[in-house]
Amino acid sequence: MLSSSSLIWIGALLLGLKASLTRASDFQHHAYEEMVRALFAVQSDCPYITRIYSIGHSIEGRHLYVLEFSDNPGIHEALEPEFKYVGNMHGNEVLGRELLIYLAQFLCEEYRAGNERITHLIHDTRIHILPSMNPDGYEIAASQGPEFNGYLVGRGNSKEVDLNRNFPDLNALMYYYEKHNGQNHHLPLPDNWELQVEPETLAVIKWMQNYNFVLSANLHGGAVVANYPFDRSREPRIRGKTTYSASPDDKIFRKFAKTYSYAHSWMHKGWNCGDYFDEGITNGASWYSLSKGMQDFNYLHTNCFEITLELSCDKFPPASALASEWLANREALVSYMEQVHHGIKGIVYDENHNPISNAVISVAGINHDITSGTDGDYFRLLLPGTYTVTASALGYQSFTSTVTVGPAEAVQLHFYLKVQPKRTNLHVKFYPNKKGASTAKIPPTNLGPR
């Protein structure tokens, strides 16, 4: 029988990748201090393509460190999409945390080795890796060790709050708007929302608001399946019954989920952990309804499309299993990142070639819009096909174009918007008030962006 290290070497050859992390002894669980050292070691080994920054702190004061990969770290380059991976949201679901540490090491090593695929990915994508969103919960779970960890011990943060039930509930608002022709993107947050979430959740929301993420995945454990929006059912809960809750982008979410599932060594086979998921994917609400989750929040409050990856039957697998798990997930992790380069992208300009931020990009037939970033650039993930796309912004005339998307990298489609002509022929009616004077009333105009 082949050893784990032999299997990894063979897998590397089959995938056209160098033999980084080739020994089973390279794989271990990382406590918080060890994780931080590992991230800074990657930054030291690849200083010109990496940056480490903190998005905030856990309740117990641990930094939520992100490792960024880019050919220009710390800088958003126009037309270069932003991608993120988030691990260890549930503290006792640790495989994702380890995989993201290994992924960071792998990207650095492969870049230094001249791997064309990885070099192309890093040069054309700004990649953000948050290995642990819940370092406090991890420490609680790790104190028991893999052999004795309970199913729930360490799942929540240090206050035992489940962070994947802690985001503002925007699904209910979205479902209301669907029935009343309301806004379909960037839904507003409730009053005092910052006081209603945990510090870890707050840090991640602020992170989302500060970076124009396009695509994301959230790594969990306890099952083996790629889960996509919506997580919360549109229908009231009925005991023993689940309902599929499709998002407006259901088709491309299914494609993203299948990309990971089929690139994974066994996820796509369906039978895992005593459950069966056809092709290794599931709609969240079709599995079970979940409120206040991070996946749906990404889609409803930002431009980011996110899926949730359940990666192991054992939430805290032993260190001896990490080598084979890395081999099973490595190609899937890379392939999923590459999906950020599909669809259309471009810049929205005014007549003087100045970029317009917060312009709305609408695709006919898909009731979910996205917006341009501070540099005027936008990224609209789409399946191959022909689409009618409209760009609009407050104070400008909207413009519509037809574009055909292929299976290769994103098609560039720029928009040039003209200033909305001022209305000079308003009819003003005068009505006498109670004191005999005249009061002017101007017919209402549509002041919204659309």
Short mmCIF file of C-alpha atoms in Angstrom, two decimals:
data_model
loop_
_atom_site.label_atom_id
_atom_site.label_comp_id
_atom_site.label_asym_id
_atom_site.label_seq_id
_atom_site.Cartn_x
_atom_site.Cartn_y
_atom_site.Cartn_z
CA MET A 1 0.00 0.00 0.00
CA LEU A 2 1.28 3.47 -0.88
CA SER A 3 2.11 5.84 1.97
CA SER A 4 0.41 9.21 2.38
CA SER A 5 3.51 11.03 1.15
CA SER A 6 3.66 8.80 -1.95
CA LEU A 7 0.01 9.51 -2.71
CA ILE A 8 0.61 13.25 -2.39
CA TRP A 9 3.62 13.06 -4.72
CA ILE A 10 1.61 11.13 -7.32
CA GLY A 11 -1.27 13.57 -6.95
CA ALA A 12 1.08 16.49 -7.50
CA LEU A 13 2.34 14.98 -10.73
CA LEU A 14 -1.18 14.26 -11.99
CA LEU A 15 -2.30 17.80 -11.24
CA GLY A 16 0.74 19.40 -12.84
CA LEU A 17 1.82 20.91 -9.52
CA LYS A 18 5.18 20.83 -7.79
CA ALA A 19 5.82 18.57 -4.81
CA SER A 20 5.28 21.06 -1.99
CA LEU A 21 4.17 19.74 1.39
CA THR A 22 5.13 16.23 0.35
CA ARG A 23 5.72 14.50 3.69
CA ALA A 24 3.03 13.42 6.10
CA SER A 25 5.16 14.93 8.85
CA ASP A 26 4.58 18.37 7.26
CA PHE A 27 0.97 18.19 8.41
CA GLN A 28 -0.08 19.09 11.93
CA HIS A 29 -2.72 21.01 13.82
CA HIS A 30 -1.85 24.61 14.55
CA ALA A 31 -2.75 26.26 17.84
CA TYR A 32 -3.22 30.03 17.62
CA GLU A 33 0.43 30.98 18.17
CA GLU A 34 1.56 28.27 15.74
CA MET A 35 -0.94 29.46 13.14
CA VAL A 36 0.30 33.04 13.45
CA ARG A 37 3.92 31.89 13.10
CA ALA A 38 3.01 29.87 10.02
CA LEU A 39 1.31 32.86 8.38
CA PHE A 40 4.23 35.18 9.10
CA ALA A 41 6.63 32.52 7.82
CA VAL A 42 4.78 32.53 4.49
CA GLN A 43 4.94 36.32 4.41
CA SER A 44 8.68 36.15 5.08
CA ASP A 45 9.23 33.56 2.33
CA CYS A 46 7.16 35.48 -0.25
CA PRO A 47 7.41 39.14 0.83
CA TYR A 48 6.71 40.62 -2.60
CA ILE A 49 3.37 38.88 -3.16
CA THR A 50 1.94 38.73 0.39
CA ARG A 51 0.68 40.98 3.14
CA ILE A 52 -0.66 40.20 6.62
CA TYR A 53 -3.31 42.38 8.19
CA SER A 54 -5.78 42.09 11.05
CA ILE A 55 -9.49 42.76 10.61
CA GLY A 56 -10.16 42.88 14.35
CA HIS A 57 -10.02 40.81 17.51
CA SER A 58 -11.86 37.93 19.09
CA ILE A 59 -13.53 38.37 22.47
CA GLU A 60 -10.36 37.11 24.16
CA GLY A 61 -8.21 39.55 22.21
CA ARG A 62 -6.75 37.29 19.52
CA HIS A 63 -6.14 38.97 16.18
CA LEU A 64 -8.22 37.82 13.22
CA TYR A 65 -5.31 37.70 10.80
CA VAL A 66 -5.72 37.67 7.03
CA LEU A 67 -2.96 36.69 4.62
CA GLU A 68 -3.26 38.42 1.25
CA PHE A 69 -1.72 37.25 -2.03
CA SER A 70 -1.30 39.69 -4.91
CA ASP A 71 1.36 40.99 -7.26
CA ASN A 72 0.68 44.36 -5.59
CA PRO A 73 -0.18 43.54 -1.96
CA GLY A 74 -2.30 46.10 -0.18
CA ILE A 75 -3.58 47.68 -3.39
CA HIS A 76 -6.82 47.13 -5.26
CA GLU A 77 -6.03 47.12 -8.97
CA ALA A 78 -8.89 48.10 -11.26
CA LEU A 79 -10.42 45.06 -13.03
CA GLU A 80 -8.62 42.65 -10.69
CA PRO A 81 -11.23 40.77 -8.64
CA GLU A 82 -11.05 40.28 -4.88
CA PHE A 83 -11.48 36.73 -3.54
CA LYS A 84 -11.66 35.41 0.03
CA TYR A 85 -11.55 32.14 1.92
CA VAL A 86 -12.79 31.98 5.54
CA GLY A 87 -12.07 29.03 7.81
CA ASN A 88 -12.82 27.85 11.35
CA MET A 89 -16.02 29.88 11.80
CA HIS A 90 -17.11 27.08 14.10
CA GLY A 91 -14.16 26.66 16.44
CA ASN A 92 -14.35 22.87 16.59
CA GLU A 93 -14.52 22.46 12.79
CA VAL A 94 -10.81 22.62 12.19
CA LEU A 95 -10.01 21.07 8.82
CA GLY A 96 -10.73 24.28 6.93
CA ARG A 97 -8.33 26.16 9.21
CA GLU A 98 -5.53 23.71 8.45
CA LEU A 99 -6.29 23.57 4.72
CA LEU A 100 -6.06 27.35 4.46
CA ILE A 101 -2.68 27.38 6.22
CA TYR A 102 -1.47 24.70 3.81
CA LEU A 103 -2.97 26.59 0.87
CA ALA A 104 -1.03 29.70 1.86
CA GLN A 105 2.21 27.72 2.07
CA PHE A 106 1.43 26.02 -1.22
CA LEU A 107 0.72 29.27 -3.11
CA CYS A 108 3.99 30.74 -1.90
CA GLU A 109 6.04 27.66 -2.75
CA GLU A 110 4.47 27.18 -6.17
CA TYR A 111 4.92 30.85 -7.05
CA ARG A 112 8.58 30.67 -6.12
CA ALA A 113 8.92 27.49 -8.17
CA GLY A 114 7.55 29.24 -11.25
CA ASN A 115 4.27 27.35 -11.54
CA GLU A 116 2.51 29.18 -14.38
CA ARG A 117 -0.99 28.43 -13.17
CA ILE A 118 -0.37 29.75 -9.67
CA THR A 119 1.61 32.73 -10.96
CA HIS A 120 -1.25 33.67 -13.29
CA LEU A 121 -3.76 33.31 -10.46
CA ILE A 122 -1.80 35.54 -8.06
CA HIS A 123 -1.03 38.17 -10.71
CA ASP A 124 -4.67 38.44 -11.80
CA THR A 125 -6.47 38.00 -8.47
CA ARG A 126 -6.27 39.60 -5.05
CA ILE A 127 -6.66 36.64 -2.70
CA HIS A 128 -7.51 37.05 1.01
CA ILE A 129 -7.20 34.07 3.37
CA LEU A 130 -8.68 34.19 6.91
CA PRO A 131 -7.72 30.78 8.39
CA SER A 132 -9.61 31.28 11.64
CA MET A 133 -12.66 33.45 12.22
CA ASN A 134 -13.12 31.90 15.66
CA PRO A 135 -9.72 31.40 17.31
CA ASP A 136 -11.23 31.39 20.82
CA GLY A 137 -13.57 28.53 20.00
CA TYR A 138 -10.69 26.60 18.45
CA GLU A 139 -8.65 26.81 21.63
CA ILE A 140 -11.59 25.44 23.63
CA ALA A 141 -12.04 22.55 21.19
CA ALA A 142 -8.31 21.85 20.94
CA SER A 143 -7.96 21.65 24.72
CA GLN A 144 -9.95 18.40 24.55
CA GLY A 145 -7.92 17.06 21.64
CA PRO A 146 -9.15 15.33 18.47
CA GLU A 147 -9.94 12.05 20.23
CA PHE A 148 -12.32 13.52 22.79
CA ASN A 149 -13.75 16.62 21.15
CA GLY A 150 -17.50 16.83 21.54
CA TYR A 151 -19.80 17.68 18.67
CA LEU A 152 -20.56 21.13 20.10
CA VAL A 153 -17.63 21.93 22.38
CA GLY A 154 -15.88 24.99 20.93
CA ARG A 155 -18.41 25.46 18.17
CA GLY A 156 -19.32 28.99 19.29
CA ASN A 157 -17.02 31.78 20.36
CA SER A 158 -15.92 32.24 23.97
CA LYS A 159 -19.46 33.38 24.84
CA GLU A 160 -20.78 30.19 23.16
CA VAL A 161 -22.47 32.21 20.41
CA ASP A 162 -22.74 30.42 17.06
CA LEU A 163 -21.20 32.92 14.63
CA ASN A 164 -23.08 31.40 11.70
CA ARG A 165 -26.35 32.38 13.35
CA ASN A 166 -25.15 35.87 14.27
CA PHE A 167 -25.35 38.00 11.12
CA PRO A 168 -28.21 40.48 10.57
CA ASP A 169 -31.20 38.65 9.09
CA LEU A 170 -31.57 40.02 5.58
CA ASN A 171 -33.39 37.02 4.10
CA ALA A 172 -36.75 38.05 5.59
CA LEU A 173 -36.32 41.53 4.10
CA MET A 174 -35.32 40.07 0.73
CA TYR A 175 -38.32 37.76 0.62
CA TYR A 176 -40.60 40.71 1.44
CA TYR A 177 -39.02 42.79 -1.31
CA GLU A 178 -39.48 39.96 -3.79
CA LYS A 179 -43.23 40.21 -3.29
CA HIS A 180 -43.32 44.00 -3.40
CA ASN A 181 -40.81 44.75 -6.16
CA GLY A 182 -38.30 46.18 -3.72
CA GLN A 183 -34.53 46.45 -3.76
CA ASN A 184 -32.71 43.25 -4.74
CA HIS A 185 -29.14 44.01 -3.66
CA HIS A 186 -27.09 45.70 -0.92
CA LEU A 187 -29.97 45.44 1.52
CA PRO A 188 -29.74 47.90 4.44
CA LEU A 189 -28.76 46.74 7.91
CA PRO A 190 -31.12 47.20 10.86
CA ASP A 191 -30.66 50.03 13.35
CA ASN A 192 -28.04 49.39 16.03
CA TRP A 193 -26.90 46.23 14.24
CA GLU A 194 -23.34 46.66 15.54
CA LEU A 195 -24.61 46.16 19.09
CA GLN A 196 -26.43 42.97 18.10
CA VAL A 197 -23.48 40.96 16.77
CA GLU A 198 -20.35 39.43 18.28
CA PRO A 199 -16.92 41.08 17.85
CA GLU A 200 -15.84 38.39 15.38
CA THR A 201 -18.98 38.90 13.29
CA LEU A 202 -18.60 42.67 13.42
CA ALA A 203 -15.00 42.40 12.22
CA VAL A 204 -15.99 40.24 9.26
CA ILE A 205 -18.87 42.52 8.25
CA LYS A 206 -16.60 45.57 8.34
CA TRP A 207 -14.10 43.56 6.27
CA MET A 208 -16.78 42.84 3.67
CA GLN A 209 -17.72 46.50 3.55
CA ASN A 210 -14.13 47.65 3.07
CA TYR A 211 -13.23 45.27 0.24
CA ASN A 212 -15.26 44.71 -2.91
CA PHE A 213 -15.18 40.92 -2.73
CA VAL A 214 -16.52 39.08 -5.77
CA LEU A 215 -16.40 35.42 -4.74
CA SER A 216 -15.88 33.60 -1.46
CA ALA A 217 -16.11 30.27 0.31
CA ASN A 218 -16.64 29.50 3.96
CA LEU A 219 -15.01 26.24 5.14
CA HIS A 220 -16.85 24.05 7.67
CA GLY A 221 -16.90 20.42 8.81
CA GLY A 222 -19.30 17.72 9.96
CA ALA A 223 -20.42 16.69 6.47
CA VAL A 224 -18.95 16.52 2.96
CA VAL A 225 -20.96 18.70 0.58
CA ALA A 226 -20.84 22.06 -1.21
CA ASN A 227 -23.77 24.16 0.05
CA TYR A 228 -25.10 27.21 -1.81
CA PRO A 229 -27.73 29.97 -1.17
CA PHE A 230 -30.26 30.47 0.01
CA ASP A 231 -29.76 28.94 3.44
CA ARG A 232 -33.03 30.23 4.84
CA SER A 233 -36.28 28.86 3.51
CA ARG A 234 -38.88 31.17 2.02
CA GLU A 235 -41.61 29.00 3.48
CA PRO A 236 -42.56 28.62 7.15
CA ARG A 237 -40.94 25.70 8.88
CA ILE A 238 -42.92 22.48 8.69
CA ARG A 239 -41.65 19.60 10.78
CA GLY A 240 -39.97 16.97 8.64
CA LYS A 241 -40.21 19.04 5.43
CA THR A 242 -37.60 21.15 3.68
CA THR A 243 -38.01 23.39 0.65
CA TYR A 244 -35.52 24.49 -1.98
CA SER A 245 -34.95 28.25 -1.78
CA ALA A 246 -33.28 29.33 -4.99
CA SER A 247 -31.50 32.66 -5.25
CA PRO A 248 -31.77 34.67 -8.48
CA ASP A 249 -28.28 33.35 -9.32
CA ASP A 250 -29.14 29.73 -8.56
CA LYS A 251 -27.68 28.33 -11.80
CA ILE A 252 -24.24 29.82 -11.32
CA PHE A 253 -24.21 28.96 -7.61
CA ARG A 254 -24.84 25.33 -8.61
CA LYS A 255 -21.95 25.60 -11.05
CA PHE A 256 -19.63 26.95 -8.34
CA ALA A 257 -20.64 24.15 -5.98
CA LYS A 258 -20.03 21.53 -8.68
CA THR A 259 -16.66 23.05 -9.49
CA TYR A 260 -15.53 22.30 -5.95
CA SER A 261 -17.33 18.99 -5.64
CA TYR A 262 -15.96 17.46 -8.84
CA ALA A 263 -12.43 18.74 -8.22
CA HIS A 264 -12.55 17.16 -4.75
CA SER A 265 -11.46 13.55 -4.55
CA TRP A 266 -14.76 12.14 -3.30
CA MET A 267 -17.28 14.90 -2.55
CA HIS A 268 -18.98 14.49 -5.94
CA LYS A 269 -19.70 10.81 -5.29
CA GLY A 270 -22.58 11.87 -3.04
CA TRP A 271 -22.45 9.25 -0.30
CA ASN A 272 -20.49 10.69 2.63
CA CYS A 273 -20.89 10.65 6.41
CA GLY A 274 -24.05 8.55 6.12
CA ASP A 275 -25.79 11.19 3.98
CA TYR A 276 -26.38 11.41 0.24
CA PHE A 277 -26.19 14.65 -1.74
CA ASP A 278 -26.58 14.30 -5.51
CA GLU A 279 -23.27 15.33 -7.13
CA GLY A 280 -22.05 16.38 -3.70
CA ILE A 281 -23.95 19.67 -3.65
CA THR A 282 -27.07 21.03 -1.94
CA ASN A 283 -29.17 24.13 -1.67
CA GLY A 284 -28.92 25.27 1.94
CA ALA A 285 -32.63 25.47 2.72
CA SER A 286 -33.24 22.17 0.94
CA TRP A 287 -30.89 20.57 3.48
CA TYR A 288 -32.24 22.50 6.50
CA SER A 289 -33.26 26.10 6.99
CA LEU A 290 -30.70 28.36 8.64
CA SER A 291 -31.25 31.98 9.68
CA LYS A 292 -28.65 34.75 10.07
CA GLY A 293 -25.93 32.85 8.23
CA MET A 294 -22.84 34.40 6.67
CA GLN A 295 -23.34 32.88 3.22
CA ASP A 296 -26.66 34.59 2.51
CA PHE A 297 -25.47 37.80 4.16
CA ASN A 298 -22.62 38.09 1.65
CA TYR A 299 -25.01 37.85 -1.27
CA LEU A 300 -27.67 40.19 0.12
CA HIS A 301 -25.49 42.95 1.59
CA THR A 302 -22.45 43.02 -0.70
CA ASN A 303 -21.37 42.15 -4.24
CA CYS A 304 -19.89 38.87 -3.02
CA PHE A 305 -21.16 35.40 -3.98
CA GLU A 306 -20.34 32.83 -1.28
CA ILE A 307 -20.84 29.11 -0.85
CA THR A 308 -20.28 26.99 2.26
CA LEU A 309 -17.98 23.99 2.00
CA GLU A 310 -18.52 21.11 4.42
CA LEU A 311 -15.24 19.21 4.14
CA SER A 312 -15.02 16.37 6.63
CA CYS A 313 -17.21 13.92 8.49
CA ASP A 314 -14.96 14.32 11.52
CA LYS A 315 -15.03 17.90 12.74
CA PHE A 316 -11.63 17.56 14.40
CA PRO A 317 -9.78 14.92 12.38
CA PRO A 318 -6.51 13.53 13.76
CA ALA A 319 -3.25 14.93 12.44
CA SER A 320 -2.62 11.63 10.64
CA ALA A 321 -5.61 12.37 8.35
CA LEU A 322 -4.51 15.89 7.33
CA ALA A 323 -2.17 14.82 4.52
CA SER A 324 -4.85 12.88 2.66
CA GLU A 325 -7.40 15.64 3.28
CA TRP A 326 -5.02 18.20 1.78
CA LEU A 327 -4.56 16.06 -1.32
CA ALA A 328 -8.33 15.64 -1.61
CA ASN A 329 -9.00 19.38 -1.41
CA ARG A 330 -5.98 21.05 -3.03
CA GLU A 331 -7.12 21.04 -6.66
CA ALA A 332 -10.64 22.02 -5.56
CA LEU A 333 -9.34 25.01 -3.59
CA VAL A 334 -7.39 26.26 -6.60
CA SER A 335 -10.14 25.55 -9.14
CA TYR A 336 -12.72 27.37 -7.05
CA MET A 337 -10.55 30.49 -6.84
CA GLU A 338 -10.29 30.49 -10.63
CA GLN A 339 -14.08 30.81 -10.90
CA VAL A 340 -13.79 34.50 -9.93
CA HIS A 341 -12.61 35.17 -13.49
CA HIS A 342 -15.83 34.22 -15.29
CA GLY A 343 -18.68 36.41 -16.51
CA ILE A 344 -18.21 40.08 -17.36
CA LYS A 345 -16.20 42.92 -15.85
CA GLY A 346 -15.54 46.50 -16.74
CA ILE A 347 -15.44 50.09 -15.60
CA VAL A 348 -18.31 52.57 -15.50
CA TYR A 349 -17.18 56.01 -16.68
CA ASP A 350 -18.77 59.42 -17.10
CA GLU A 351 -18.38 61.47 -20.28
CA ASN A 352 -15.04 62.83 -19.08
CA HIS A 353 -13.65 59.34 -18.50
CA ASN A 354 -13.93 59.64 -14.72
CA PRO A 355 -14.91 56.41 -12.96
CA ILE A 356 -18.35 56.25 -11.35
CA SER A 357 -18.62 54.34 -8.08
CA ASN A 358 -21.84 52.71 -6.85
CA ALA A 359 -23.22 52.43 -10.37
CA VAL A 360 -25.81 49.65 -10.56
CA ILE A 361 -25.21 46.80 -13.00
CA SER A 362 -28.41 44.95 -13.92
CA VAL A 363 -28.72 41.78 -16.01
CA ALA A 364 -32.07 41.18 -17.68
CA GLY A 365 -33.73 38.04 -16.36
CA ILE A 366 -31.64 37.86 -13.16
CA ASN A 367 -33.23 39.78 -10.30
CA HIS A 368 -30.02 40.57 -8.45
CA ASP A 369 -27.92 43.63 -9.23
CA ILE A 370 -24.35 44.44 -8.26
CA THR A 371 -22.56 47.77 -7.98
CA SER A 372 -19.27 49.26 -9.14
CA GLY A 373 -16.47 49.83 -6.65
CA THR A 374 -14.61 52.98 -5.72
CA ASP A 375 -12.53 52.74 -8.91
CA GLY A 376 -15.67 52.38 -11.00
CA ASP A 377 -14.90 48.74 -11.77
CA TYR A 378 -17.49 45.99 -11.50
CA PHE A 379 -17.45 42.20 -11.70
CA ARG A 380 -20.60 40.30 -12.66
CA LEU A 381 -20.30 36.52 -12.39
CA LEU A 382 -22.28 34.84 -15.16
CA LEU A 383 -22.56 31.50 -16.95
CA PRO A 384 -21.78 31.33 -20.68
CA GLY A 385 -24.60 32.90 -22.72
CA THR A 386 -25.84 36.15 -24.21
CA TYR A 387 -27.05 38.82 -21.80
CA THR A 388 -28.63 42.27 -21.85
CA VAL A 389 -26.78 44.38 -19.31
CA THR A 390 -27.67 47.87 -18.06
CA ALA A 391 -25.52 50.31 -16.11
CA SER A 392 -27.23 53.13 -14.22
CA ALA A 393 -26.21 55.75 -11.68
CA LEU A 394 -27.93 58.63 -9.93
CA GLY A 395 -27.69 61.75 -12.08
CA TYR A 396 -26.80 59.87 -15.25
CA GLN A 397 -28.69 58.36 -18.16
CA SER A 398 -28.65 54.57 -18.02
CA PHE A 399 -27.04 52.63 -20.85
CA THR A 400 -27.84 49.10 -22.05
CA SER A 401 -25.60 46.75 -23.98
CA THR A 402 -25.72 43.15 -25.17
CA VAL A 403 -22.78 40.88 -24.45
CA THR A 404 -21.94 37.23 -25.08
CA VAL A 405 -20.07 35.40 -22.33
CA GLY A 406 -17.93 32.41 -23.18
CA PRO A 407 -16.44 29.65 -21.03
CA ALA A 408 -13.04 31.35 -20.78
CA GLU A 409 -12.07 34.39 -18.73
CA ALA A 410 -14.41 37.31 -18.11
CA VAL A 411 -15.42 39.49 -21.05
CA GLN A 412 -14.65 43.18 -20.60
CA LEU A 413 -17.64 45.49 -21.02
CA HIS A 414 -17.16 49.17 -20.16
CA PHE A 415 -19.95 51.71 -19.82
CA TYR A 416 -19.90 55.45 -20.55
CA LEU A 417 -22.81 57.28 -18.94
CA LYS A 418 -24.03 60.71 -19.93
CA VAL A 419 -25.24 63.22 -17.40
CA GLN A 420 -29.00 63.25 -16.98
CA PRO A 421 -30.44 66.40 -18.67
CA LYS A 422 -31.90 68.86 -16.22
CA ARG A 423 -35.65 69.13 -16.33
CA THR A 424 -36.62 72.68 -17.25
CA ASN A 425 -40.29 72.35 -18.10
CA LEU A 426 -41.79 71.40 -14.78
CA HIS A 427 -45.45 72.40 -14.52
CA VAL A 428 -46.00 74.20 -11.25
CA LYS A 429 -49.50 74.40 -9.86
CA PHE A 430 -50.49 76.91 -7.17
CA TYR A 431 -53.12 76.20 -4.57
CA PRO A 432 -54.51 78.74 -2.10
CA ASN A 433 -53.70 78.00 1.50
CA LYS A 434 -55.90 78.80 4.46
CA LYS A 435 -54.54 82.36 4.72
CA GLY A 436 -55.20 83.13 1.07
CA ALA A 437 -51.58 82.91 -0.05
CA SER A 438 -50.45 80.56 -2.79
CA THR A 439 -48.52 77.35 -2.17
CA ALA A 440 -46.54 75.74 -4.98
CA LYS A 441 -46.73 71.98 -5.50
CA ILE A 442 -44.30 70.27 -7.86
CA PRO A 443 -45.25 66.88 -9.30
CA PRO A 444 -43.08 64.19 -7.70
CA THR A 445 -40.16 62.80 -9.69
CA ASN A 446 -38.38 59.48 -9.32
CA LEU A 447 -35.24 60.34 -7.38
CA GLY A 448 -34.00 56.74 -7.14
CA PRO A 449 -31.09 55.30 -9.19
CA ARG A 450 -33.47 53.33 -11.33
#
